[in-house]
Coordinates of C-alpha atoms in Angstrom, one line a residue:
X1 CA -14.3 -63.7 9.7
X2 CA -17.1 -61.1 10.8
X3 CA -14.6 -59.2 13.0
X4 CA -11.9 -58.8 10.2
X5 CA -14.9 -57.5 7.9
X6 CA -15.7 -55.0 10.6
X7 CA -12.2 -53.7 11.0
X8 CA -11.9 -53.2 7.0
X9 CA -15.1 -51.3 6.9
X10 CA -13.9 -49.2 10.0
X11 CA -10.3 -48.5 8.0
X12 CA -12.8 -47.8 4.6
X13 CA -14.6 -45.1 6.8
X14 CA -11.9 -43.6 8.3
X15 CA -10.2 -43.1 4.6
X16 CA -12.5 -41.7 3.0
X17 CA -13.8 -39.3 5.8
X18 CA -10.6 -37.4 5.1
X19 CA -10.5 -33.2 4.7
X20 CA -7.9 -31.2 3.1
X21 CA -7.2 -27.7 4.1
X22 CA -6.0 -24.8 1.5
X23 CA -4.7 -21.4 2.1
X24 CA -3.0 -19.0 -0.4
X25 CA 0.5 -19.5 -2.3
X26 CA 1.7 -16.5 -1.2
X27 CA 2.5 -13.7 1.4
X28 CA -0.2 -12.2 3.2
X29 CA 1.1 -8.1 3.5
X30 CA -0.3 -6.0 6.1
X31 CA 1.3 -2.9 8.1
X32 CA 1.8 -2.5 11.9
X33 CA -1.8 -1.4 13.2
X34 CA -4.0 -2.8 10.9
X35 CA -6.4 -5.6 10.8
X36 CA -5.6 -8.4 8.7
X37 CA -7.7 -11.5 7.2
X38 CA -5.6 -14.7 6.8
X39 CA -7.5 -16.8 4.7
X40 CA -7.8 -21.1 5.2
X41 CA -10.4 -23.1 4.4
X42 CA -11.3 -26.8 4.3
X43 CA -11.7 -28.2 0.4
X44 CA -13.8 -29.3 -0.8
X45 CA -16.3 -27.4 1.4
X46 CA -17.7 -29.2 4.3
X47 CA -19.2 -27.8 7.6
X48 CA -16.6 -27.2 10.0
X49 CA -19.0 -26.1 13.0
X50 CA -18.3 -29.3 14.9
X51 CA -14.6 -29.9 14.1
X52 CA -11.5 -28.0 16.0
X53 CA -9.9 -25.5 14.6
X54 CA -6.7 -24.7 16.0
X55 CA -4.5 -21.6 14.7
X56 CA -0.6 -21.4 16.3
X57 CA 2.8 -20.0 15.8
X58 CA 6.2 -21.9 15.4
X59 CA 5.8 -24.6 18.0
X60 CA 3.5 -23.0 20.1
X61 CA 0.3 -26.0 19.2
X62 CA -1.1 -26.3 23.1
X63 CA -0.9 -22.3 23.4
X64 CA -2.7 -21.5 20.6
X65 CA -3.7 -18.0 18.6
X66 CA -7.2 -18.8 19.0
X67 CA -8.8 -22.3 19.6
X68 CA -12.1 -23.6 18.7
X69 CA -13.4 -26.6 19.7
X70 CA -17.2 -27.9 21.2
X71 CA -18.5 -25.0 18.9
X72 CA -17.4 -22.3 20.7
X73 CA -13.8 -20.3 21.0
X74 CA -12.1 -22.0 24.0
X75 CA -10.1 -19.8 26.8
X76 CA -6.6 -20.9 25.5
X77 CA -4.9 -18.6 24.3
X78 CA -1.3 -17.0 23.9
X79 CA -1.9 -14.0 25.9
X80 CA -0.4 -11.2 23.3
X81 CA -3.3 -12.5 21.0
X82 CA -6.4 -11.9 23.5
X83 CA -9.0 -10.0 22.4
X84 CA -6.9 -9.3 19.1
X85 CA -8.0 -12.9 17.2
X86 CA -11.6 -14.2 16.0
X87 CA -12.6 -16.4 13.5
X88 CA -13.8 -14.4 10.0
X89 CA -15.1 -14.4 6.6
X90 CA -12.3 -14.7 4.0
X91 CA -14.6 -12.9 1.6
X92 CA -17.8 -11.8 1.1
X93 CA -19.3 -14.3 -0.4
X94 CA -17.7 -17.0 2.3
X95 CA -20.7 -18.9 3.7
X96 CA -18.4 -19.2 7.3
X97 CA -17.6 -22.2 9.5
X98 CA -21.0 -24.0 7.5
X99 CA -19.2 -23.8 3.8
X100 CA -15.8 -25.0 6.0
X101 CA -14.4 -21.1 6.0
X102 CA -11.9 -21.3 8.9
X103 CA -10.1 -17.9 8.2
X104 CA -8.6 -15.8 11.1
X105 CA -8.9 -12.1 11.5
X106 CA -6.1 -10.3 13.1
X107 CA -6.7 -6.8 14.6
X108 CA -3.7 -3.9 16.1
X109 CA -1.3 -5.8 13.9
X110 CA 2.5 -5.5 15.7
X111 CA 5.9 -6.1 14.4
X112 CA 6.2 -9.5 16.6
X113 CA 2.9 -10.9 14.4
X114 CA 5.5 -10.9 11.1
X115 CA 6.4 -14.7 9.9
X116 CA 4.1 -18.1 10.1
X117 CA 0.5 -18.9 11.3
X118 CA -0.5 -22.8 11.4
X119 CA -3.9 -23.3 10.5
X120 CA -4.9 -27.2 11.6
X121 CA -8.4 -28.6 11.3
X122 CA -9.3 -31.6 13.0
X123 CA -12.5 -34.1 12.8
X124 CA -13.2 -37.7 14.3
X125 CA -11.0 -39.1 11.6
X126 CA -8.7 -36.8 9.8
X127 CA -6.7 -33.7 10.3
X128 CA -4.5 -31.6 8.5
X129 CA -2.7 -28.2 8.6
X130 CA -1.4 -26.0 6.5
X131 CA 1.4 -22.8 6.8
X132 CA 0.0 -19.1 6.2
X133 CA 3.3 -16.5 6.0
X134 CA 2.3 -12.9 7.6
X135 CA 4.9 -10.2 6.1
X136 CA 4.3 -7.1 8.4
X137 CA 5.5 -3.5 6.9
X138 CA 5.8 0.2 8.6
X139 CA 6.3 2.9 6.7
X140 CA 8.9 5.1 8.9
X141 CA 9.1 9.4 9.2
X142 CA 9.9 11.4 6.4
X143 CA 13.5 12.0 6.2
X144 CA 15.3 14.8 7.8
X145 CA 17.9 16.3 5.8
X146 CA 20.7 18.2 8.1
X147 CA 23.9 20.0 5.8
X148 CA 26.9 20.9 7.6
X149 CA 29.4 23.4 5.6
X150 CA 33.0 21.6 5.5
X151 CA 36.1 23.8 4.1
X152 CA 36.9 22.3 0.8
X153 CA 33.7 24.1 -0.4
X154 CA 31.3 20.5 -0.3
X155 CA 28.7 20.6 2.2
X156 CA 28.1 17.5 4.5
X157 CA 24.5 15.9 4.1
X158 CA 23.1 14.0 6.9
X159 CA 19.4 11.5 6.4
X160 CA 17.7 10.3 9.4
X161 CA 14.3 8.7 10.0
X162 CA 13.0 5.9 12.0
X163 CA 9.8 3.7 12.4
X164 CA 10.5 1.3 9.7
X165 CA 9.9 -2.3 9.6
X166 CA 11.5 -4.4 8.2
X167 CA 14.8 -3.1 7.8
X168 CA 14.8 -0.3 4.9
X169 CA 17.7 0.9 2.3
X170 CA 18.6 4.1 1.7
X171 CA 19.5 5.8 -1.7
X172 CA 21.0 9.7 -2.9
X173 CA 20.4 11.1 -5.6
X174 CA 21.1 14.4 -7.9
X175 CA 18.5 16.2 -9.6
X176 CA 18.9 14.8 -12.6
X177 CA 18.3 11.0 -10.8
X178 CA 22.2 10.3 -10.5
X179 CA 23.3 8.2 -7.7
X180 CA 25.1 9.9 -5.1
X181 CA 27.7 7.5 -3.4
X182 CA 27.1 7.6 0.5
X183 CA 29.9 8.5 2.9
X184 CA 28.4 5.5 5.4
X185 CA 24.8 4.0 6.5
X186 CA 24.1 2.6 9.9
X187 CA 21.1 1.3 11.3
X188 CA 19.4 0.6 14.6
X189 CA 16.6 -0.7 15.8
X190 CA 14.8 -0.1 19.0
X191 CA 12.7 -1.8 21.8
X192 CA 9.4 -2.0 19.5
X193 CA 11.8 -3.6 17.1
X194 CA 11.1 -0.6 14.5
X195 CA 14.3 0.6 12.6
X196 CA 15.6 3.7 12.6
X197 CA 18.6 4.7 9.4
X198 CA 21.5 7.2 9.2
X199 CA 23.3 8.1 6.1
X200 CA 25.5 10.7 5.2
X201 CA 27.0 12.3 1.6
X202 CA 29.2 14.9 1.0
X203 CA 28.4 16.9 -2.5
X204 CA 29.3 20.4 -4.1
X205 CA 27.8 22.3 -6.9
X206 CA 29.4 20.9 -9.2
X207 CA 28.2 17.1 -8.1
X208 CA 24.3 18.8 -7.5
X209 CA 22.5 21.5 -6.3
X210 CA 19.4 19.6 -5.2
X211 CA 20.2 16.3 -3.5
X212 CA 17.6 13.5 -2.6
X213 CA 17.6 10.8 0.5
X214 CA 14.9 8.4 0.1
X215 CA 14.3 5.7 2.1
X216 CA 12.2 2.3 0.8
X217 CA 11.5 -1.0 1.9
X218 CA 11.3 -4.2 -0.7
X219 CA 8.0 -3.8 -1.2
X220 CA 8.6 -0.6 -3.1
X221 CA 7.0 1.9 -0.5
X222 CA 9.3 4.5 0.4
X223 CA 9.6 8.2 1.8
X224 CA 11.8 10.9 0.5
X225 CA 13.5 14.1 2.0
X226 CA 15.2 16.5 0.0
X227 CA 17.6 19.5 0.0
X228 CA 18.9 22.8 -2.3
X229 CA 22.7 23.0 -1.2
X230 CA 23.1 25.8 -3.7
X231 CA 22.9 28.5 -0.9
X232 CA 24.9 26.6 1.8
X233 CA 27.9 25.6 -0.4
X234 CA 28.3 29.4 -1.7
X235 CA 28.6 30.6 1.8
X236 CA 32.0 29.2 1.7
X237 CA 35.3 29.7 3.8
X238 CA 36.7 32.7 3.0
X239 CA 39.9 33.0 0.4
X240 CA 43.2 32.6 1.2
X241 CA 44.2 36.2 0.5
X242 CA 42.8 37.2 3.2
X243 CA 44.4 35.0 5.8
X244 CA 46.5 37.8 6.8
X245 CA 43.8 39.0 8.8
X246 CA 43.1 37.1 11.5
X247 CA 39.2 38.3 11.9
X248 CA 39.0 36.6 8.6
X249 CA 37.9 33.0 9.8
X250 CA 35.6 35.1 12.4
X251 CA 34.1 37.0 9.3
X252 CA 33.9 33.6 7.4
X253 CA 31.9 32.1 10.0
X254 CA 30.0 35.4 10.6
X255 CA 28.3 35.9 7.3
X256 CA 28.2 32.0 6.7
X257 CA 26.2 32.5 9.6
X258 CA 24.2 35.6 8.9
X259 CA 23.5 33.9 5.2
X260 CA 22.1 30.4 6.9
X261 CA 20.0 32.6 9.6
X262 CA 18.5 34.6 6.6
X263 CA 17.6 31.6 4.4
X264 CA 16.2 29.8 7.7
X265 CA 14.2 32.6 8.4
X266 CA 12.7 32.7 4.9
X267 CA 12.3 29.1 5.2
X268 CA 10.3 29.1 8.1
X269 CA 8.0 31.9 6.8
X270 CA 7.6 29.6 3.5
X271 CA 7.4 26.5 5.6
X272 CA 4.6 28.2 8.2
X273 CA 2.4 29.0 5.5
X274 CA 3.0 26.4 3.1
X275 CA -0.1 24.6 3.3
X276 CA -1.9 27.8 2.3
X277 CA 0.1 28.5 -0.4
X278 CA -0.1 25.1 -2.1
X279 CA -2.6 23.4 -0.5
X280 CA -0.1 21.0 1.2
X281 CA 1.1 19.9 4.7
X282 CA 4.1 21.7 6.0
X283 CA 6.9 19.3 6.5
X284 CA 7.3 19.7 9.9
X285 CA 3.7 18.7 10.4
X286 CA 4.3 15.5 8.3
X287 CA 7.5 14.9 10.4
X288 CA 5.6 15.0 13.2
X289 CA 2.3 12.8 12.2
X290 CA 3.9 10.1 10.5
X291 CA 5.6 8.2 13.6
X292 CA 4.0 4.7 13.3
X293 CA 1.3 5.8 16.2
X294 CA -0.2 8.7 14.2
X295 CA 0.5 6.9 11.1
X296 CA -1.9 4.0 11.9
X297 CA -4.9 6.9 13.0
X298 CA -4.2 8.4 9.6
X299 CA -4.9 5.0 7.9
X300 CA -7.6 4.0 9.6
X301 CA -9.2 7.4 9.9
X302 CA -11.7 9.5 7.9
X303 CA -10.9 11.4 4.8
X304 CA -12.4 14.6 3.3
X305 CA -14.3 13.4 0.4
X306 CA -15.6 17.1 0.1
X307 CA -11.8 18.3 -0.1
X308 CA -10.9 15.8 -2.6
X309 CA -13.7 16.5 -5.0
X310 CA -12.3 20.0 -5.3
X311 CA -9.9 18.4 -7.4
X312 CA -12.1 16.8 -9.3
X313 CA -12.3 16.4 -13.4
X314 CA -14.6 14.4 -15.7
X315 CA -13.7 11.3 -17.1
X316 CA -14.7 9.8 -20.4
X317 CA -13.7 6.4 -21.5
X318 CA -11.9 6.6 -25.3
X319 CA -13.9 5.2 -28.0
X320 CA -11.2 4.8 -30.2
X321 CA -8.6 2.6 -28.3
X322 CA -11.2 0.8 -26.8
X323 CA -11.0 -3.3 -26.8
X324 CA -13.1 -5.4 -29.1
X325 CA -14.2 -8.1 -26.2
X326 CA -15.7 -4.4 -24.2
X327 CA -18.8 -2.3 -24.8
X328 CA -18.8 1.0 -23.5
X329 CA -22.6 3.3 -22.7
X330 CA -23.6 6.3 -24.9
X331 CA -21.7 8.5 -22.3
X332 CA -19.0 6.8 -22.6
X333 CA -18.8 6.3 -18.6
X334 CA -19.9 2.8 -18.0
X335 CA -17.8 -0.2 -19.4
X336 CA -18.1 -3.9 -19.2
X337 CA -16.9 -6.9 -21.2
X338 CA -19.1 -7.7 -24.2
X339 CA -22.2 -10.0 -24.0
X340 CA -20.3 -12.5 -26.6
X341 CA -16.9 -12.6 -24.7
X342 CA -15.8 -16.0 -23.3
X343 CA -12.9 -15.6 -21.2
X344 CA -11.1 -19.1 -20.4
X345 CA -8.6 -19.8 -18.0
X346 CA -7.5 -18.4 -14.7
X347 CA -5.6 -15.5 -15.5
X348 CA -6.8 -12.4 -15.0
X349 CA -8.0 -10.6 -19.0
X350 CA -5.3 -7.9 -18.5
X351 CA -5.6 -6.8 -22.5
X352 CA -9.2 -5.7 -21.6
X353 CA -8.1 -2.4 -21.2
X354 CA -10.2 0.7 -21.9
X355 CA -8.1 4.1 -22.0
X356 CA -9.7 8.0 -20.5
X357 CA -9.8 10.7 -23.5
X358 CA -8.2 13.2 -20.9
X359 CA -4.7 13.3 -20.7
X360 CA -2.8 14.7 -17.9
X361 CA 0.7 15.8 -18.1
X362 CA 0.7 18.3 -14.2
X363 CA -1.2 19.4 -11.4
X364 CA -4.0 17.5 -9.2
X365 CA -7.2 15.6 -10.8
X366 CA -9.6 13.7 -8.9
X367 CA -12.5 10.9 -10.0
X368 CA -14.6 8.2 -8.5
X369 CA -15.8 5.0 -9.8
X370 CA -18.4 3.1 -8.9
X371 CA -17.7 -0.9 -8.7
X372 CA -21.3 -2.0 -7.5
X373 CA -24.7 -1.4 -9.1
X374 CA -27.8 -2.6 -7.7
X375 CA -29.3 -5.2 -7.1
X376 CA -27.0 -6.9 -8.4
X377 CA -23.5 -7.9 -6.0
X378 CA -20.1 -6.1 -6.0
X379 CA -17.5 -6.4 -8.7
X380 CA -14.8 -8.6 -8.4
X381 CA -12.7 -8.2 -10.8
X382 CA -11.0 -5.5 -11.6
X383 CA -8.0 -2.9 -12.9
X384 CA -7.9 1.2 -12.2
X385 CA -5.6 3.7 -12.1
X386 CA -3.2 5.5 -14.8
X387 CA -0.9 4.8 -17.3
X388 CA 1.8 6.4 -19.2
X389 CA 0.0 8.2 -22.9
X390 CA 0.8 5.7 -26.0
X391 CA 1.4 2.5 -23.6
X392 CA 0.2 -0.7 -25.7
X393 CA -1.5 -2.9 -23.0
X394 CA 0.0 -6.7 -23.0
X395 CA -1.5 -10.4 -21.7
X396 CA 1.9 -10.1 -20.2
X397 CA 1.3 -9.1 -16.2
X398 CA 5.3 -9.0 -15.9
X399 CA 5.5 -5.9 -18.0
X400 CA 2.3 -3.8 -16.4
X401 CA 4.8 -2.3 -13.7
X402 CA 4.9 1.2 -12.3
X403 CA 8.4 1.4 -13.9
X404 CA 7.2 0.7 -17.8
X405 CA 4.9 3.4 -17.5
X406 CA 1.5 1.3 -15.6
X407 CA 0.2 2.3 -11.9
X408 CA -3.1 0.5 -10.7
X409 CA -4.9 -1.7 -8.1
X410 CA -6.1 -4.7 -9.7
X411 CA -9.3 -7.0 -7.7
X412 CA -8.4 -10.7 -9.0
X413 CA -11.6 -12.0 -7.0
X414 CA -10.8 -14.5 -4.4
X415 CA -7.0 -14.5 -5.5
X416 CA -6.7 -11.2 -3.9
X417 CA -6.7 -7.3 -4.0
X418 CA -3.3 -6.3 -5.0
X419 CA -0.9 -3.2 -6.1
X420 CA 1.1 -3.8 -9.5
X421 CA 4.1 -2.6 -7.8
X422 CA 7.8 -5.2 -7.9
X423 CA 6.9 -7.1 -5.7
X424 CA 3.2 -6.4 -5.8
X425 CA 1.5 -5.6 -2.5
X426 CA -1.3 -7.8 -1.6
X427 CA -4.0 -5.7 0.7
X428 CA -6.8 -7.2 2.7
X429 CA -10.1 -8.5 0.8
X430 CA -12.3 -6.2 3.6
X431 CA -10.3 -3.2 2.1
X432 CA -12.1 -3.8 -1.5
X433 CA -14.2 -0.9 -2.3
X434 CA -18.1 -0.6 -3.5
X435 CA -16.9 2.9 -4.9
X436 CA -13.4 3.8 -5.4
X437 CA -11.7 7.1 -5.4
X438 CA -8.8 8.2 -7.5
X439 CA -6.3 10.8 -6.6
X440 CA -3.2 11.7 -9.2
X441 CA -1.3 14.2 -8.2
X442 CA 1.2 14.2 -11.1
X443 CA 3.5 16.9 -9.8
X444 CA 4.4 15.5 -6.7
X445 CA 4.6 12.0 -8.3
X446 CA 1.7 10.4 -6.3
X447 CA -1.5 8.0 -7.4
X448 CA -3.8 7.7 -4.8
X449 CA -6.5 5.5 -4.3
X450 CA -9.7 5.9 -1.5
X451 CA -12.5 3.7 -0.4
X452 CA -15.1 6.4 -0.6
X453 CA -18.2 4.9 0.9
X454 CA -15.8 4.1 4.1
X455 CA -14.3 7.5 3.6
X456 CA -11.1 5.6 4.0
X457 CA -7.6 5.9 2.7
X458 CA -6.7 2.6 0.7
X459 CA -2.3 3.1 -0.7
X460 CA -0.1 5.8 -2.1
X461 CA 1.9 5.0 -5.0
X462 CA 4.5 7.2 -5.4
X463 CA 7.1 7.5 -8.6
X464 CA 8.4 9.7 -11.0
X465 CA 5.5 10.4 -13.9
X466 CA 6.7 11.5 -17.6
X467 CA 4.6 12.7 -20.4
X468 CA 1.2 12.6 -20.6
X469 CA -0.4 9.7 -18.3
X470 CA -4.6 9.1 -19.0
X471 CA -6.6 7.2 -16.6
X472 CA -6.6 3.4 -17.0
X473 CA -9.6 1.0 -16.6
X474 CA -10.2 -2.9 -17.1
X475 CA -13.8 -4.6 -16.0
X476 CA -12.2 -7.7 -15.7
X477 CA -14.8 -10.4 -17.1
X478 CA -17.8 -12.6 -15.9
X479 CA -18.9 -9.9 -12.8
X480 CA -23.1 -8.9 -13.2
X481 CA -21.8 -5.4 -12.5
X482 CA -20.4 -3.0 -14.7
X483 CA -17.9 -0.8 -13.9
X484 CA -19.1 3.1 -13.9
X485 CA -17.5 6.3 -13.7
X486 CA -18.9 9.2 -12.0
X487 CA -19.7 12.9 -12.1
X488 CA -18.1 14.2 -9.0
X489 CA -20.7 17.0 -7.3
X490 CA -18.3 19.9 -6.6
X491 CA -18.8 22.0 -3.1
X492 CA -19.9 24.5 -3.5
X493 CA -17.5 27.1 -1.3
X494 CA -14.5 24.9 -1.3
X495 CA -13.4 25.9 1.8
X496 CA -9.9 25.4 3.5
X497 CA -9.8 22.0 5.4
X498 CA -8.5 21.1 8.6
X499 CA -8.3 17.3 7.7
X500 CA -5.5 16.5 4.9
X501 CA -5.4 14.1 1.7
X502 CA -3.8 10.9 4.1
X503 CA -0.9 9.3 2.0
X504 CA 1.1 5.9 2.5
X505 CA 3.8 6.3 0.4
X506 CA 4.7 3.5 -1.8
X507 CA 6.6 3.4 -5.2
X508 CA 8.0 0.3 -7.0
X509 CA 11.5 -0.6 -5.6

């Protein structure tokens, strides 16, 4: 009788000393070259500093990501992972393997680290395990546009660029946004598995005089190249009244030649000193940066904060579309939610939306906000960035997309640090900013957004702005810290700077 006792109360132990382990619902989104956080943890909390924690791919469980076991990280590895893996903190206010954080840190981020990462915990009694999904991106070259004069008048348009992962589309367009139909698309992909597109159109004046080729991924970040035909389609084969004379193809082809060496030449004097003229890169220096090597310094490497305040404008929060549940200061530049506000359930309070008085309808503007305020901690939650003039802000997250007129990073806390793009693109939690910088450059269709105490580049949204667009901000509610917008100091001697505004394009698809 005493034994079967005994073995009951051994089965009663060993069912309730159970552990469950939780990682996020969805996709974790990183590109090739960057360090990524994939978050799991043991709920509900319990020190994990004498368990083993095992993270694997597919059915790779005895050669493992990383292993760690006797309270140390064993030798054990899959060798493309060494010195690439180590245990993290999934945010900052994780308490690590003692609160039963188990998250793993991935650094040089390839294209053969996209798909599924096992994370399986494992005490005296009780395991469990549970499937993290990696989707790796690269953003490839800017497309090269190539025309090529055939005799029916049209001109043959050829788009190339490579470096892209995963596979991208490719779409022409008029000037006036038309679709252009292709002639034919192939892809390719090489031995670092990155893909490289070719597409090809054949237009006339009549179909366009400026053509687009852009090339996107799903996630809605995409790169476009495009080219004035006018010139090269009225350069045309000579007319048929003069095929008497047989030096009339040789003319033809002459000035047709003559007319494409003159506009080249121009070109190239335009495209030489284009950067001093306007400030911007020349194309042939963006060709050659963005291959995914130079692409992945450019993200990872310092801006000019100096440069970018040379754009900058002052930003006041609008009194008079301001929401009820938010108080704004005297200044009108720090905003939180109101004392009395009680904000109940999970969702993020998108309709606490606050509007800037300054509306912006061309050129560059430039301000910072500031999203932690001693002593108190960091904000975590969080909307910024620019939408369209007369937009009515909605509970609705499915209609805040770039394409209704809404661009912004939203911080929903420990549910992420995300783009409002279709799909949205979830960044890493150690990218979330103490003070962030905002870049619009309206003319050139970009919103750009900056780490500034890192001095790091965060994510380009690119689209198509109309009308007036004013800067967007929401505080989110429950954070000790307000949000705050700055005055930007101004150099003094803008001078001309050898370091450029970094962009990762990205639109919504």
């Amino acid at each position: 009788m005493l034994s079967i006792i005994i073995v009951v109360l051994n089965l009663l132990i060993e069912t309730s000393v159970s552990l469950t382990v939780k990682v996020p619902p969805d996709p974790i989104v990183a590109h090739v070259g960057s360090t990524v956080i994939l978050p799991c943890w043991i709920s509900p909390p319990e020190n994990a500093e004498a368990l083993e924690i095992r993270w694997y791919r597919h059915d790779q469980f005895n050669n493992p990501v990383l292993l760690y076991n006797h309270g140390k990280i064993q030798d054990t590895q899959e060798e493309p992972y060494r010195n690439r893996s180590s245990l993290t903190l999934r945010s900052d206010q994780s308490g690590g393997l003692k609160d039963g954080d188990v998250s793993l840190r991935l650094e040089k981020l390839r294209v053969q680290d996209d798909g599924s990462f096992h994370c399986y915990v494992s005490g005296e009694h009780s395991y469990d395990s549970e499937e993290v999904v990696l989707k790796i991106t690269a953003l490839g070259s800017a497309p090269v546009l190539s025309p090529k004069p055939l005799d029916d008048g049209r001109v043959n348009i050829s788009c190339e660029s490579s470096g892209w992962y995963p596979e991208p589309s490719i779409m022409w367009t008029s000037d006036e946004g038309r679709a252009l139909r292709p002639g034919g698309t192939s892809h390719s992909r090489g031995a670092d598995e990155m893909f490289s597109v070719h597409s090809w159109t054949a237009v006339s004046l009549s179909d366009t005089q400026l053509v687009s080729c852009s090339v996107s991924l799903r996630s809605g970040e995409f790169k476009e190249g495009r080219l004035n035909i006018q010139g090269i389609v009225s350069s045309g084969p000579s007319d048929s009244s003069d095929s008497s004379d047989p030096s009339g193809p040789w003319k033809g082809l002459f000035f047709t030649f003559l007319i494409c060496a003159l506009l080249g030449s121009v070109g190239l004097i335009l495209y030489k000193y284009r950067e001093k003229l306007t400030g911007k890169k020349p194309a042939t220096e963006i060709c050659k940066e963005e291959t995914p090597e130079r692409l992945t310094k450019e993200v990872v490497g310092d801006i000019n904060v100096e440069e970018l305040r040379t754009h900058a404008v002052e930003i006041t929060i609008d009194r008079e579309s301001l929401h009820p549940d938010l108080t704004v200061s005297k200044d009108c530049k720090i905003l939180r939610d109101s004392e009395g506000y009680n904000h109940t359930g999970e969702e993020f309070p998108f309709q606490l939306c606050a509007f800037g008085a300054q509306r912006f309808s061309s050129g560059r503007h430039y301000w910072e906000v500031d999203l932690v305020h001693s002593p108190n901690p960091p904000k975590n939650y969080w909307i910024i960035g620019v939408v369209k003039h007369g937009n009515l802000i909605t509970r609705d997250r499915s209609a805040l997309t770039p394409s209704r007129g809404f661009w912004f990073l939203r911080s929903d806390g420990p549910r992420g640090f995300y783009t409002n793009t279709d799909p949205p693109v979830k960044l890493s939690p150690t990218l979330r900013p103490e003070r962030l910088g905002v870049l619009l450059d309206y003319d050139d269709g970009q919103l750009s957004f900056y780490n500034v105490t890192e001095r790091k580049h965060l994510l380009t949204i690119s689209s198509r702005f109309s009308g007036s667009v004013v800067p967007l901000f929401n505080p989110g509610a429950g954070d000790l810290c307000p949000l705050i917008i700055l005055d930007c100091p101004k150099p003094e001697e803008p001078a001309e700077s050898s370091q450029p505004l970094l962009s990762n394009n990205s639109s919504d698809a």
